[in-house]
Amino acid sequence: MDAIANRCIFCKIVQKIIPNAIVYENNKFLVFMDKYPINYGHSLLVPKQHYNTILDMPTELVGEMYALVPKLAKAIITVIDSDGFNINQNNGKSANQIVPHVHVHIVPRYSKEKIKGQWPSRQIAKIEELRQLASKISENLISENV
Ligand SMILES: [Zn+2]
């Protein structure tokens, strides 16, 4: 592990040093449940290799990353029966990027929400609940042949 990966929480999740609820992975990307979800089903898509921001990534890899988003979002909103979703991808501290390893937020939304489209305060979720949900979404992805 290099120096950056040593300090980066998402690199540690990619390397399975820190346990998480994994939804999907291939040789380049990992999808897991956000431990501080702003909504039920909030998931994160990350490149396995460390890049601080999207500007550091090869353009083709950015394309491959975003190509996964519709399939993932479809599986997530199907499993939890939400009405829609937001895609957020923050770059830099001024843009509210908390973990400096590129990540795409997929945030399910519900028509009954009071604060639509905003980023409410977050609460930590129980890992076992996240794992059960990750497993359901993962099964949905398999049935859709992702
Ligand atoms: Zn990293």
Coordinates of C-alpha atoms and ligand atoms in Angstrom, one line a residue, residues 4-12 14 47-52 99-102, ligand 1:
I4 CA -1.9 7.9 0.1
A5 CA -3.7 4.5 0.3
N6 CA -2.4 4.2 3.9
R7 CA -4.3 7.4 4.9
C8 CA -7.3 7.2 2.6
I9 CA -10.5 5.6 4.1
F10 CA -11.9 4.7 0.7
C11 CA -8.7 3.0 -0.3
K12 CA -8.9 1.0 2.9
V14 CA -11.4 -0.9 -1.5
P47 CA -12.6 4.0 -8.6
K48 CA -10.4 1.3 -7.0
Q49 CA -7.4 3.3 -7.8
H50 CA -6.9 6.5 -5.7
Y51 CA -7.6 9.8 -7.4
N52 CA -8.2 12.9 -5.4
V99 CA -13.1 12.2 1.5
P100 CA -10.4 13.1 -1.1
H101 CA -10.9 10.0 -3.1
V102 CA -13.2 10.4 -6.1
Ligands
ZN1 ZN -8.1 6.6 -1.8

